[in-house]
Backbone as numpy.savetxt, mean C-alpha at the origin, in Angstrom:
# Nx Ny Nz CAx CAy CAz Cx Cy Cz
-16.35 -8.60 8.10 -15.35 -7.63 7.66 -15.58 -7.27 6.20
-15.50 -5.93 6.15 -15.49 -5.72 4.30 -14.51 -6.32 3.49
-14.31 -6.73 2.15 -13.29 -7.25 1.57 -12.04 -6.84 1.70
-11.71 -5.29 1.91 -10.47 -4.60 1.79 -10.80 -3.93 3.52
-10.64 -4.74 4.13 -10.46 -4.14 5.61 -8.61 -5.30 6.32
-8.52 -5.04 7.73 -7.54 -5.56 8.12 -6.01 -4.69 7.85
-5.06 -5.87 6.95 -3.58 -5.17 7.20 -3.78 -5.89 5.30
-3.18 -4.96 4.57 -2.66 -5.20 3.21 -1.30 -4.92 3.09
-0.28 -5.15 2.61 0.89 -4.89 2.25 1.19 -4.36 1.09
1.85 -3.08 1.35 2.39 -2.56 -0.31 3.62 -3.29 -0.13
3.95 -4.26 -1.35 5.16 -5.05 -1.36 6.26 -4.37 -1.82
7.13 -4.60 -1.19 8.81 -3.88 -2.03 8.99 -5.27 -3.10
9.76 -4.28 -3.87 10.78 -5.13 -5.42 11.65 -5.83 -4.84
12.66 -6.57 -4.13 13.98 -6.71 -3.75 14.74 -6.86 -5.11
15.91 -6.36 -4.89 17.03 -6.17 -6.06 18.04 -6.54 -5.84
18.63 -7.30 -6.67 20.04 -7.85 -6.76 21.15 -6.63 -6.49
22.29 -6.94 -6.20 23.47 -6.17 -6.18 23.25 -5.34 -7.63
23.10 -6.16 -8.71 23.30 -5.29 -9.91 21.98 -4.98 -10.33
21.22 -4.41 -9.69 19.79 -3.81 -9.41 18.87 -4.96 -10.36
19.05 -6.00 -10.67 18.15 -7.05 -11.25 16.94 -7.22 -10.05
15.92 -7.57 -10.69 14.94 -8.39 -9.62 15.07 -9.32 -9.29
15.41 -9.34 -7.93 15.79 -10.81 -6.76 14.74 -12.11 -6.97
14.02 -12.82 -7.93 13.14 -13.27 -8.09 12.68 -14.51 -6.11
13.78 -14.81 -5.93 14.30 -15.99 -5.09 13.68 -15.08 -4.19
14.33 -13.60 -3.55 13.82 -12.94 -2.45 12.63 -12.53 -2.49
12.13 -12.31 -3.73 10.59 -11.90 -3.94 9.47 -12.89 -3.34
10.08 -14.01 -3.96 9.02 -15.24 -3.54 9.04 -15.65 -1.60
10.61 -15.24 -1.07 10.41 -15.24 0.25 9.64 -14.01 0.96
9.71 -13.19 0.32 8.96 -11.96 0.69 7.65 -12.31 1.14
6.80 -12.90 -0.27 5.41 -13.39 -0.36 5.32 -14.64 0.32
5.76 -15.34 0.57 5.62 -16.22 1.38 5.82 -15.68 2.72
6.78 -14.77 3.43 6.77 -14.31 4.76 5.31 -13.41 5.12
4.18 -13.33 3.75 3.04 -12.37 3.88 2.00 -13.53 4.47
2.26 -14.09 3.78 1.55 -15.65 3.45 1.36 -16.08 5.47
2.46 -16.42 5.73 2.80 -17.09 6.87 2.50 -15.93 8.15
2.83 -14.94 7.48 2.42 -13.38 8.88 0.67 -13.36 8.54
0.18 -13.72 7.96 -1.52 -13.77 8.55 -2.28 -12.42 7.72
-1.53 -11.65 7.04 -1.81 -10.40 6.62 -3.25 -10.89 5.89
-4.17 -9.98 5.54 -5.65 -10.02 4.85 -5.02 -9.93 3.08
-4.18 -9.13 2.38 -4.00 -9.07 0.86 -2.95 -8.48 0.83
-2.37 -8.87 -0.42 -1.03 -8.30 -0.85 -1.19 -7.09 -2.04
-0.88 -6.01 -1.57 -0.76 -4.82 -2.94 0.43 -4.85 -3.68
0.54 -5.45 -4.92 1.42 -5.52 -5.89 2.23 -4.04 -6.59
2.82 -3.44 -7.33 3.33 -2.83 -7.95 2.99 -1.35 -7.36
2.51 -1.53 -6.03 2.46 0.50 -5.51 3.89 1.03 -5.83
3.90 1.87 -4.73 4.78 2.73 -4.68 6.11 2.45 -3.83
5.99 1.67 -2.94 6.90 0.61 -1.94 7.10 -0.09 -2.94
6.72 -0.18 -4.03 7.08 -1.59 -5.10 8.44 -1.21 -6.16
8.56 0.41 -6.10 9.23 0.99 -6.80 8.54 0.76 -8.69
7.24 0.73 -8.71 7.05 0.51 -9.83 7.22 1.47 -10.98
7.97 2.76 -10.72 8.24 3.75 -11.85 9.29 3.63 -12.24
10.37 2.97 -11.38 11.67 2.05 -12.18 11.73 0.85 -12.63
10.51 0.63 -12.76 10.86 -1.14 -13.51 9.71 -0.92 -14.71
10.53 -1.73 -15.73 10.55 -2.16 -16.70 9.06 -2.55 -17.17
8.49 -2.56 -18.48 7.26 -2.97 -18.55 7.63 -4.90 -18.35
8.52 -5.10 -19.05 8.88 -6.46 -18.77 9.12 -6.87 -17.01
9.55 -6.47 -16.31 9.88 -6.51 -15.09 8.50 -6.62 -14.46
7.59 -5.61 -14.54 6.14 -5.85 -13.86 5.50 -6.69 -14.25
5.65 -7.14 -15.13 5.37 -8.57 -15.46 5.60 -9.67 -14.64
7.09 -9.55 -14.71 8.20 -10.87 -13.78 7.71 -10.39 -12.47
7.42 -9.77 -11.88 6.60 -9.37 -10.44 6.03 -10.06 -10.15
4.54 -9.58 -11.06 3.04 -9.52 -10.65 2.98 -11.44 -10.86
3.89 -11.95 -12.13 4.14 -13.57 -12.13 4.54 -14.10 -11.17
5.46 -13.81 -10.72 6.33 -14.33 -9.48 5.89 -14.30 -7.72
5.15 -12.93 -7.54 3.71 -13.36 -6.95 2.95 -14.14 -6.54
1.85 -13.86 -8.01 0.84 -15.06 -8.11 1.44 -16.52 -7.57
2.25 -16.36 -8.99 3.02 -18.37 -8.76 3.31 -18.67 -7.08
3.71 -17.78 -6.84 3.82 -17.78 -4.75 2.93 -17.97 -4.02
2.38 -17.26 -4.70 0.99 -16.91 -3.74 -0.14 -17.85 -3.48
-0.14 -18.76 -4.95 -0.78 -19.98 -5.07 -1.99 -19.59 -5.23
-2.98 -18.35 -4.93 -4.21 -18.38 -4.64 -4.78 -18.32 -3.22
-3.52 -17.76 -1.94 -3.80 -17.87 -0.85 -4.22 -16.39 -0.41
-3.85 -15.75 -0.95 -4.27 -13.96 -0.54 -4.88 -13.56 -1.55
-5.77 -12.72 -1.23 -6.15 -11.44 -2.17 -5.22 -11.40 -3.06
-5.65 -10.40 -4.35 -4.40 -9.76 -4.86 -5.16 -8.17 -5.26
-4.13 -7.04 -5.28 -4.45 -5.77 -5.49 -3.46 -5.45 -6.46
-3.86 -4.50 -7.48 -2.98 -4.82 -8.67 -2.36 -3.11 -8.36
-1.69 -2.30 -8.55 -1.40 -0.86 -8.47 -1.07 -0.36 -9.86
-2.11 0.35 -10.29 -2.00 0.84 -11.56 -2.28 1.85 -11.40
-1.24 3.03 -11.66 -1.68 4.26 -11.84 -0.74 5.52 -12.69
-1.45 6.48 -12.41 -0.06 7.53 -13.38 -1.21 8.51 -14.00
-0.57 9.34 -15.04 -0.97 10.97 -14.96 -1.93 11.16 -16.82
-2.11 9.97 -17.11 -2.46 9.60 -18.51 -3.64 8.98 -18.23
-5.24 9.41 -18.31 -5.79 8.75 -17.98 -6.22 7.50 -19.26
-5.73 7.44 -20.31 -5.85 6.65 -21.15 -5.42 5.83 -21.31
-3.57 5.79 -20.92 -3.32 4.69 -20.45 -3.06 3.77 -19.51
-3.58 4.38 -18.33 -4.05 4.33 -17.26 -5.04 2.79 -17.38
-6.19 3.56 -17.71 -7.61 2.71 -18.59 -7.22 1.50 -19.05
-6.02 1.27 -20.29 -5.32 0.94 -21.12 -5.03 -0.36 -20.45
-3.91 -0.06 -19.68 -3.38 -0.90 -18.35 -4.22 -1.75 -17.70
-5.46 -0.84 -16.86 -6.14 -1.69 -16.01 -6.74 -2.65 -16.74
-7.30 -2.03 -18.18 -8.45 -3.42 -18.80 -7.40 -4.60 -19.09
-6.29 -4.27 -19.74 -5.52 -5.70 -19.63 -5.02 -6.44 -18.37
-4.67 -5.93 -17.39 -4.28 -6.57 -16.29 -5.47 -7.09 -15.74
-6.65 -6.34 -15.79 -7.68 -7.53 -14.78 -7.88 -8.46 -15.70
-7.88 -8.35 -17.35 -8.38 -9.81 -17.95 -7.28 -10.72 -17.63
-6.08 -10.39 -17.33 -4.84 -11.34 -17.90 -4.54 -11.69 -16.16
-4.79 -10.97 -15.16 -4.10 -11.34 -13.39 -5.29 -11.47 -12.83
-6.38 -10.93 -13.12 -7.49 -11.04 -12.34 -7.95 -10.62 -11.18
-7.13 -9.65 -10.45 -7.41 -9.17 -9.19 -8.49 -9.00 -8.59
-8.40 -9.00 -7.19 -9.44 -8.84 -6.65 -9.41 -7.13 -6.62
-8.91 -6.28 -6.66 -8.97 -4.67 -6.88 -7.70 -4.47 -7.49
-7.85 -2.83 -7.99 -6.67 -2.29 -8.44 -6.61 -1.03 -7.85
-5.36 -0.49 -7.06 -5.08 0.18 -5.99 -4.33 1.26 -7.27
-5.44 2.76 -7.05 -4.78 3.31 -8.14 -4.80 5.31 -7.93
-3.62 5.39 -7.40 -3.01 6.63 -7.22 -3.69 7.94 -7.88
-4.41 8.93 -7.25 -4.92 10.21 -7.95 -3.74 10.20 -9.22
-3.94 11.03 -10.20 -2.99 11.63 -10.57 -2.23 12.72 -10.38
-0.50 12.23 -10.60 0.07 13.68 -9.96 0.78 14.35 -11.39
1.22 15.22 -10.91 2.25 16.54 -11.78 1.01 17.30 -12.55
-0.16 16.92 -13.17 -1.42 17.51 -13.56 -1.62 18.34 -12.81
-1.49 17.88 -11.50 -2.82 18.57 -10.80 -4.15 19.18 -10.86
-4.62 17.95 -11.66 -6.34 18.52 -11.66 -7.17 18.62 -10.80
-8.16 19.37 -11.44 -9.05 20.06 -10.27 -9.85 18.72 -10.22
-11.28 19.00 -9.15 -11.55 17.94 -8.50 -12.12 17.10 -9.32
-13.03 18.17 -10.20 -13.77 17.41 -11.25 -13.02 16.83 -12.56
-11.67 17.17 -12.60 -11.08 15.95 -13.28 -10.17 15.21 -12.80
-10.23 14.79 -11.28 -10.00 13.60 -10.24 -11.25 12.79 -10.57
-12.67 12.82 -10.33 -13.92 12.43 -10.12 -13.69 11.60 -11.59
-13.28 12.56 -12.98 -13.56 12.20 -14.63 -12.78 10.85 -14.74
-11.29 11.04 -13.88 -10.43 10.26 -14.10 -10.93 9.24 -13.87
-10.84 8.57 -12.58 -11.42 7.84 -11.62 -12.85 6.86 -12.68
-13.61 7.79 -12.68 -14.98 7.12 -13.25 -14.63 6.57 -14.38
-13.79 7.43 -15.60 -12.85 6.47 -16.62 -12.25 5.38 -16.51
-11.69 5.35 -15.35 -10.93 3.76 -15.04 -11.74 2.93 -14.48
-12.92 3.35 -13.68 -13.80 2.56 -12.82 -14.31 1.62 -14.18
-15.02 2.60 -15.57 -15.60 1.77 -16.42 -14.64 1.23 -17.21
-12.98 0.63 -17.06 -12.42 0.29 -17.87 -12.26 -1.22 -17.52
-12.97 -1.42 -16.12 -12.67 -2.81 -15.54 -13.81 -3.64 -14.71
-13.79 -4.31 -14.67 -14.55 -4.77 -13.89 -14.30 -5.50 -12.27
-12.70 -5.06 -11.93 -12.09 -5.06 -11.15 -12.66 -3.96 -10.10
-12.98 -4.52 -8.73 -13.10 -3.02 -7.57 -11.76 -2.21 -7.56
-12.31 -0.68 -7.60 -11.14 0.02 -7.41 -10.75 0.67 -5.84
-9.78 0.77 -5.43 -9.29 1.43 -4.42 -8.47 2.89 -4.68
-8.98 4.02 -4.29 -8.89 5.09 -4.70 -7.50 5.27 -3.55
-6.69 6.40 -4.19 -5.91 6.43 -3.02 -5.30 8.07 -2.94
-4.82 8.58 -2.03 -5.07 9.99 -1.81 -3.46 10.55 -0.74
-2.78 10.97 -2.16 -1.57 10.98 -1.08 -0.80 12.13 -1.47
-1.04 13.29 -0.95 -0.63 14.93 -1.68 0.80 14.74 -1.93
1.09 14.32 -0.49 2.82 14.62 -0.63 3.15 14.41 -1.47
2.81 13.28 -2.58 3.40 12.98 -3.84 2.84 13.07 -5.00
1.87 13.55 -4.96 0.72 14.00 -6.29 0.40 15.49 -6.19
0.70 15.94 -5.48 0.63 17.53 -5.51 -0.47 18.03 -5.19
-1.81 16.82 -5.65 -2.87 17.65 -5.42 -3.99 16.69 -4.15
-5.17 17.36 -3.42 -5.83 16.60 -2.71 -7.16 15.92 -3.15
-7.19 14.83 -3.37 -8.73 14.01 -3.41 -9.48 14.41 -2.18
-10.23 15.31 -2.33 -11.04 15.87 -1.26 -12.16 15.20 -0.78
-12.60 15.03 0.15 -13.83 13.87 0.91 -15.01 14.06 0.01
-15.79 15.47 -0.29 -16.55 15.30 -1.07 -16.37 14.53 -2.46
-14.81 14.65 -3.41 -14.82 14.01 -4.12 -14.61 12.55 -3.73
-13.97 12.00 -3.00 -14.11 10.63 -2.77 -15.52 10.33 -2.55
-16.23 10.99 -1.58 -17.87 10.54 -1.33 -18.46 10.32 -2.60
-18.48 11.08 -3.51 -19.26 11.24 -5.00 -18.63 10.22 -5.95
-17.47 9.71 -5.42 -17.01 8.45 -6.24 -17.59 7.47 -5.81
-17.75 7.32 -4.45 -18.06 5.92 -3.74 -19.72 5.97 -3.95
-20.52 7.07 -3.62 -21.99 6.64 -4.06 -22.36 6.41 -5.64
-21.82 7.43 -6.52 -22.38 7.27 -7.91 -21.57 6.00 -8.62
-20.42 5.18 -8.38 -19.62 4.10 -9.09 -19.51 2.78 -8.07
-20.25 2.03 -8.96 -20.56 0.54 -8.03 -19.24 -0.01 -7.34
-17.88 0.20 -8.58 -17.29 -0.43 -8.36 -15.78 0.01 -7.39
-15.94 1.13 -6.87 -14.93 2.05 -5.82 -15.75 1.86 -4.98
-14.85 1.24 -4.60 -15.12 0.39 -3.13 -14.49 0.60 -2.02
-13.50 1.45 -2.15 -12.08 2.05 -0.68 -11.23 2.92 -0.88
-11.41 3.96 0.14 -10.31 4.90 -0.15 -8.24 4.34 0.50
-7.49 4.92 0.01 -6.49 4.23 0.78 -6.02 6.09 0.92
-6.09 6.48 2.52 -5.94 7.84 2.35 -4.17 8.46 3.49
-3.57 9.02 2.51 -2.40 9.25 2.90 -2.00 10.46 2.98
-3.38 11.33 3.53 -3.15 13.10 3.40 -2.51 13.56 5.02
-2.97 12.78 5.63 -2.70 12.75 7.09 -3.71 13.37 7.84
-4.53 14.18 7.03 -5.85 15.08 7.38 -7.24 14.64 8.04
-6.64 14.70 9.65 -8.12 13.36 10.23 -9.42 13.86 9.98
-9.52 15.81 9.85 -11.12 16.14 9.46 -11.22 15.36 8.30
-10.16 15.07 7.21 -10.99 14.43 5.96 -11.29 13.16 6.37
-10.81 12.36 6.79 -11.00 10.93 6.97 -11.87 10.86 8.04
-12.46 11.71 8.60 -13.87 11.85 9.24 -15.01 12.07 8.84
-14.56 13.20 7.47 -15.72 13.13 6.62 -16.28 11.98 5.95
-14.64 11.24 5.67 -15.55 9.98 4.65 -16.30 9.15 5.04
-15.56 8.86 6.77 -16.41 7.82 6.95 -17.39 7.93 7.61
-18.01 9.51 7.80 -19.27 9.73 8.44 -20.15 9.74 7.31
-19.89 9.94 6.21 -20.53 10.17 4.48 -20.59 9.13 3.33
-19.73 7.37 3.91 -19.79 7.02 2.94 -21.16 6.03 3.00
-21.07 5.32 1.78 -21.80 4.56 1.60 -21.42 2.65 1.99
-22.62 2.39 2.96 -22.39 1.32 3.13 -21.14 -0.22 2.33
-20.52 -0.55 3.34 -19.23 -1.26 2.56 -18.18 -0.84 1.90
-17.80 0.68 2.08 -16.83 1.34 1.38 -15.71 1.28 3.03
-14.64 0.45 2.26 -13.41 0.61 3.10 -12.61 2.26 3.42
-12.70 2.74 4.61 -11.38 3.63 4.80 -10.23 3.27 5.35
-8.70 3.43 4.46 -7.77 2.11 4.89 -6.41 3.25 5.07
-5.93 3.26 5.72 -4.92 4.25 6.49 -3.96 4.19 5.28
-3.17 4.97 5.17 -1.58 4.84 3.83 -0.44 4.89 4.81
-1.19 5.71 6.12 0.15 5.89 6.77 0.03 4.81 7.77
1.30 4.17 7.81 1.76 3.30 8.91 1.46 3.52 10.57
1.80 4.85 10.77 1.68 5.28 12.32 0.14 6.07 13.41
-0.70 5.95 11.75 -2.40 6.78 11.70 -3.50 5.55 11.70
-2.79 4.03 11.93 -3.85 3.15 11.31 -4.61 3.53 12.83
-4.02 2.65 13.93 -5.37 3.13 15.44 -6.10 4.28 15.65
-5.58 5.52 15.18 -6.53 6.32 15.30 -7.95 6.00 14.12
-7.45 5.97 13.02 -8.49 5.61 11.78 -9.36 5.02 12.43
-8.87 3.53 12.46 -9.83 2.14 13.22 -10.83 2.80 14.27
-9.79 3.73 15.31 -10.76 4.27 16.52 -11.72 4.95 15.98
-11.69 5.95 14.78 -12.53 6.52 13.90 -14.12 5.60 13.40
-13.58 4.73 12.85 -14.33 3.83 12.44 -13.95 3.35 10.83
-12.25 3.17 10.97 -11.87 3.06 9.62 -11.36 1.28 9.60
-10.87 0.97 8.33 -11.00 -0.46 8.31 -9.95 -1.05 8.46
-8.78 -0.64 8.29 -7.32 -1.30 8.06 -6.55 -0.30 7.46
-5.29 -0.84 6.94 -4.45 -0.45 6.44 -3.90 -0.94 5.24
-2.53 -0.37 4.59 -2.57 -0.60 3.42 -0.94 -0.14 4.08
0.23 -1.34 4.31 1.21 -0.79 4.95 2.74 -0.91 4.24
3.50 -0.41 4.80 5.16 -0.41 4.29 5.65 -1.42 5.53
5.28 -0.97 6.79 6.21 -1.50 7.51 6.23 -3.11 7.86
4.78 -3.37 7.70 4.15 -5.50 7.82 5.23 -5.81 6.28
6.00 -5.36 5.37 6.68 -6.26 4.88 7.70 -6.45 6.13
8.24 -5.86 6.65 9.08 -6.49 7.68 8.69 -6.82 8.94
7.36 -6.69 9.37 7.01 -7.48 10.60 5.34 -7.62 10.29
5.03 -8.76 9.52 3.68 -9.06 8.93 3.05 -9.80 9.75
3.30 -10.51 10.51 2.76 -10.94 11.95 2.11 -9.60 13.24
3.30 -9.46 13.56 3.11 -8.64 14.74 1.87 -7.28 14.09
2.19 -7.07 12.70 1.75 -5.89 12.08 0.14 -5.83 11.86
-0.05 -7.25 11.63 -1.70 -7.05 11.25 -2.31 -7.88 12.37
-1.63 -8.25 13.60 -1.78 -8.80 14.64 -2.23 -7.52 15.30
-1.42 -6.33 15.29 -2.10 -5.12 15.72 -3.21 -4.58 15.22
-3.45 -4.68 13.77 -4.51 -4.42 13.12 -5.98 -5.04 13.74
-5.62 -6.67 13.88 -6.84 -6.86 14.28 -7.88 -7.16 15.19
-6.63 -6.53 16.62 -6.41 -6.17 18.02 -7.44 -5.16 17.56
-7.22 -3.95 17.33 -7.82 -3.07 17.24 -9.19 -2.93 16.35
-9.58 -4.03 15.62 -10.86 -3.71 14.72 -11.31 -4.49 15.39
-11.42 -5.87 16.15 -11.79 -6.59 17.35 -12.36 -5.55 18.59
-11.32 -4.15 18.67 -11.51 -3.65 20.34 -11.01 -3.52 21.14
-9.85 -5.20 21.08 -8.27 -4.71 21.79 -7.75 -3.98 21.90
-7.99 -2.75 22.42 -6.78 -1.74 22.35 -5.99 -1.57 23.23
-5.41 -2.37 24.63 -4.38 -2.71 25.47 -3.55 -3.47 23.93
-3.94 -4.61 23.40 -3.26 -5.52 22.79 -2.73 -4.57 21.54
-3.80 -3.54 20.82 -2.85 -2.73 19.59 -2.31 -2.18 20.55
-2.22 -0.99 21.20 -1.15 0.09 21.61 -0.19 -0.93 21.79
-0.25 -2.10 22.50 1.11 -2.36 22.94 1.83 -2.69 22.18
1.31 -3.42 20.68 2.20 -3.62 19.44 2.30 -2.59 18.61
1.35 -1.67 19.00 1.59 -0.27 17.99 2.87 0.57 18.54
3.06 0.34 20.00 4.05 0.98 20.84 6.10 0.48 20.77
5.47 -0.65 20.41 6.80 -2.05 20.25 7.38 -1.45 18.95
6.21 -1.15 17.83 7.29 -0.93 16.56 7.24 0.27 16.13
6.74 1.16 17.04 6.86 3.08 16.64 7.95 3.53 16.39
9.21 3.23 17.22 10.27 3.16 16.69 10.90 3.10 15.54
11.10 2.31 14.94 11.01 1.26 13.42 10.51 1.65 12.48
9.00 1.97 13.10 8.17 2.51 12.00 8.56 4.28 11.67
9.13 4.62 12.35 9.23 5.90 12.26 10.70 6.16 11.41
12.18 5.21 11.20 12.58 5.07 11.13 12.56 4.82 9.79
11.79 3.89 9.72 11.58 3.43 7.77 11.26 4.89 7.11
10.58 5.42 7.87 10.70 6.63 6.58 11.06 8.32 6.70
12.39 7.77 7.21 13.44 8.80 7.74 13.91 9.42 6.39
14.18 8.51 5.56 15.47 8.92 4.48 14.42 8.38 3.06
12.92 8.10 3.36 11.97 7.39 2.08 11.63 6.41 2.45
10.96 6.36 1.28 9.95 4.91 1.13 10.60 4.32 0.11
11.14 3.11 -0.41 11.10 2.10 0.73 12.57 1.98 1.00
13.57 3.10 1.03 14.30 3.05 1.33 14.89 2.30 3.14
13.83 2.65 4.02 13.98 2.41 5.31 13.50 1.06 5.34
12.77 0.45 4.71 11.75 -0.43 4.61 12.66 -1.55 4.49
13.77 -1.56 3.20 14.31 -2.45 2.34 16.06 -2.68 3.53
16.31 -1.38 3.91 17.60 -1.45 5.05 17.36 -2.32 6.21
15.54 -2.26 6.82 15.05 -2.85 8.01 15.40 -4.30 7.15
14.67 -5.21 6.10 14.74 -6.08 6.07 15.87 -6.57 5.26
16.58 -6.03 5.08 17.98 -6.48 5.11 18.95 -6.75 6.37
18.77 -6.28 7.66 18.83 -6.39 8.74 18.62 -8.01 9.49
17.29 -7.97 8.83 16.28 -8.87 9.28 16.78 -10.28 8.63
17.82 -10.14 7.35 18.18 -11.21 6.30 16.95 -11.78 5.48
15.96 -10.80 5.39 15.07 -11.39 3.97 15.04 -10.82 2.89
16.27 -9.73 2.60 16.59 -9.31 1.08 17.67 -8.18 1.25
18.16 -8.06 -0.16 19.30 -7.04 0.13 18.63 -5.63 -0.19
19.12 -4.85 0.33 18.90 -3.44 0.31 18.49 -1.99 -0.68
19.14 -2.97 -1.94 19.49 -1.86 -3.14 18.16 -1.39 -3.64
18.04 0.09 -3.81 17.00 0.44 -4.68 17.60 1.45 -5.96
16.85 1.19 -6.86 16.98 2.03 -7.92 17.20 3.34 -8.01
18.28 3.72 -8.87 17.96 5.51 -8.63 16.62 5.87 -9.16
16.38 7.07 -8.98 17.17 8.49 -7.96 16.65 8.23 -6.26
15.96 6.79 -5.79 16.43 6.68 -4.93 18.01 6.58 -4.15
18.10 6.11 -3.50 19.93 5.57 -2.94 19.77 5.15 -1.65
20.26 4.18 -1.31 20.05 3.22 -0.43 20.16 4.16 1.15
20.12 3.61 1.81 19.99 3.86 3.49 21.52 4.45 3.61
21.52 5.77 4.40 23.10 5.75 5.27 23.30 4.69 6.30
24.58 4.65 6.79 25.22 4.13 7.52 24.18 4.20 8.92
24.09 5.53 8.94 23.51 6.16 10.37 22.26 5.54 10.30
21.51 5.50 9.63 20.18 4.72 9.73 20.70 3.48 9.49
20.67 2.76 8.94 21.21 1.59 9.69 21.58 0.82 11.37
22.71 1.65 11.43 22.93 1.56 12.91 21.23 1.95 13.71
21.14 2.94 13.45 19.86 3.09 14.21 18.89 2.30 14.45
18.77 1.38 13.02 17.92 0.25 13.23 18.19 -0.79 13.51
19.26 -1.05 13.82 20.00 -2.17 14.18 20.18 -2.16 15.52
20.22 -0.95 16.31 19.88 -0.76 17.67 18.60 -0.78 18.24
17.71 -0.47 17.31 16.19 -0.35 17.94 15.88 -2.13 17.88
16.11 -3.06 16.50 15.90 -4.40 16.82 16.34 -4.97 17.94
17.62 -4.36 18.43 18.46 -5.30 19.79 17.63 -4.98 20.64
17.11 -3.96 20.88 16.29 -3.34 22.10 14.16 -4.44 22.20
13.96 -4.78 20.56 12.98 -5.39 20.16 12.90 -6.69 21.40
């Protein structure tokens, strides 16, 4: 298996009633990753809510983590944003000081640069670390597209981009890459409900929201399907379509954080200008588990 293949988890923050970081639920979080079999944990993405917390707070995270984690998973660090300097800035201190095994790091959005300063960016941060990078490609929220040729031209000319994590939904692109890339370059689904087709593609895993709340069953499907199983994925891909479709009714990780509050492994609250789950989703998911 390549290093960044299988099921990764973008981790949620859990938050206290008075939006503090749940440190207690965090560590059960990572430990429920630990014990569900998952391949690596992605720290501070976008499921992490990392544009509302604190420079101090990502700290108390990425610590609280590790200290969990013991050294039993991967770690993927998520550094990203629309500054490629301090961008750079960021990554060179976090790989000397956490050490990751990659840093999972978002095109830039509200810019919207053209391709060739996606490619500039990218190669800037590639030489700011010595950490593998995981490129990641997600319009809906960056406005703009990392296009296959530019991912291809990242992955052959920079040793150290090593995987796309692609969340355009666009299967001609994610056909291109992986008919074009270069040996050992991961293609790793963003979306939750696109990983079997990918895999059927010839893609590697995922990079998910929904394995924080079912991290067993979740990369149990994953590796049904990179095995060949595919009676054994559809039928677990089929079990939580529901659910999965559900989490991101009303956001990310809004559905995510309501499911496992449900579940009793953290409370619900997210930061504004998110706002927590309605009523109605709720119930909804609270009916689809009875039916589980």
């Amino acid at each position: 298996m390549n290093p960044f293949s299988g099921t990764g988890v973008a981790l949620i923050t859990p938050f206290l009633e008075d939006l503090q970081v749940d440190v207690s639920a965090l560590r059960r979080v990572t430990r429920n990753m630990i014990q569900g079999k998952i391949e690596y944990l992605v720290i501070l993405g976008t499921t992490g809510e990392s544009a509302t917390l604190t420079a101090e707070e990502q700290n108390l995270v990425i610590e609280t983590i590790l200290e969990e984690n013991d050294g039993e998973l991967p770690i993927v660090l998520g550094i990203g944003g629309n500054n490629t300097a301090s961008v750079c800035k960021k990554a060179e201190a976090w790989s000397k000081r956490y050490k990751p095994s990659a840093v999972l790091s978002v095109s830039p959005y509200y810019n919207k640069p053209s391709q060739e300063g996606i490619y500039q960016h990218y190669k800037a941060l590639a030489s700011s670390t010595d950490a593998s990078i995981i490129l990641y490609n997600v319009p809906g929220r960056t406005a703009s597209n990392v296009s296959a040729e530019t991912c291809l031209r990242l992955a052959h000319d920079i040793n150290n981009v090593v995987a796309m994590k692609e969340a355009s939904g666009d299967i001609d692109q994610v056909m291109k890459i992986i008919a074009g890339r270069p040996e050992g370059f991961s293609l790793l689904s963003g979306d939750d409900h696109m990983v079997l087709p990918y895999v059927a593609l010839g893609g590697d895993g995922i990079i998910s929201v929904t394995a924080n709340a079912f991290p067993d069953k979740f990369s149990q499907m994953v590796r049904a399907s990179l095995s060949g199983d595919w009676d054994q994925a559809r039928k677990f891909h089929y079990e939580m379509m529901p659910l999965t479709k559900l989490n991101f009714a009303e956001g990310n990780p809004v559905g995510v954080k309501c499911l496992m509050n449900l579940l009793g492994v953290c409370k619900s609250e997210v930061r504004l200008p998110l706002v927590q789950a309605t009523k109605e989703l709720g119930e909804k998911m609270r009916a689809e588990l009875s039916l589980a």
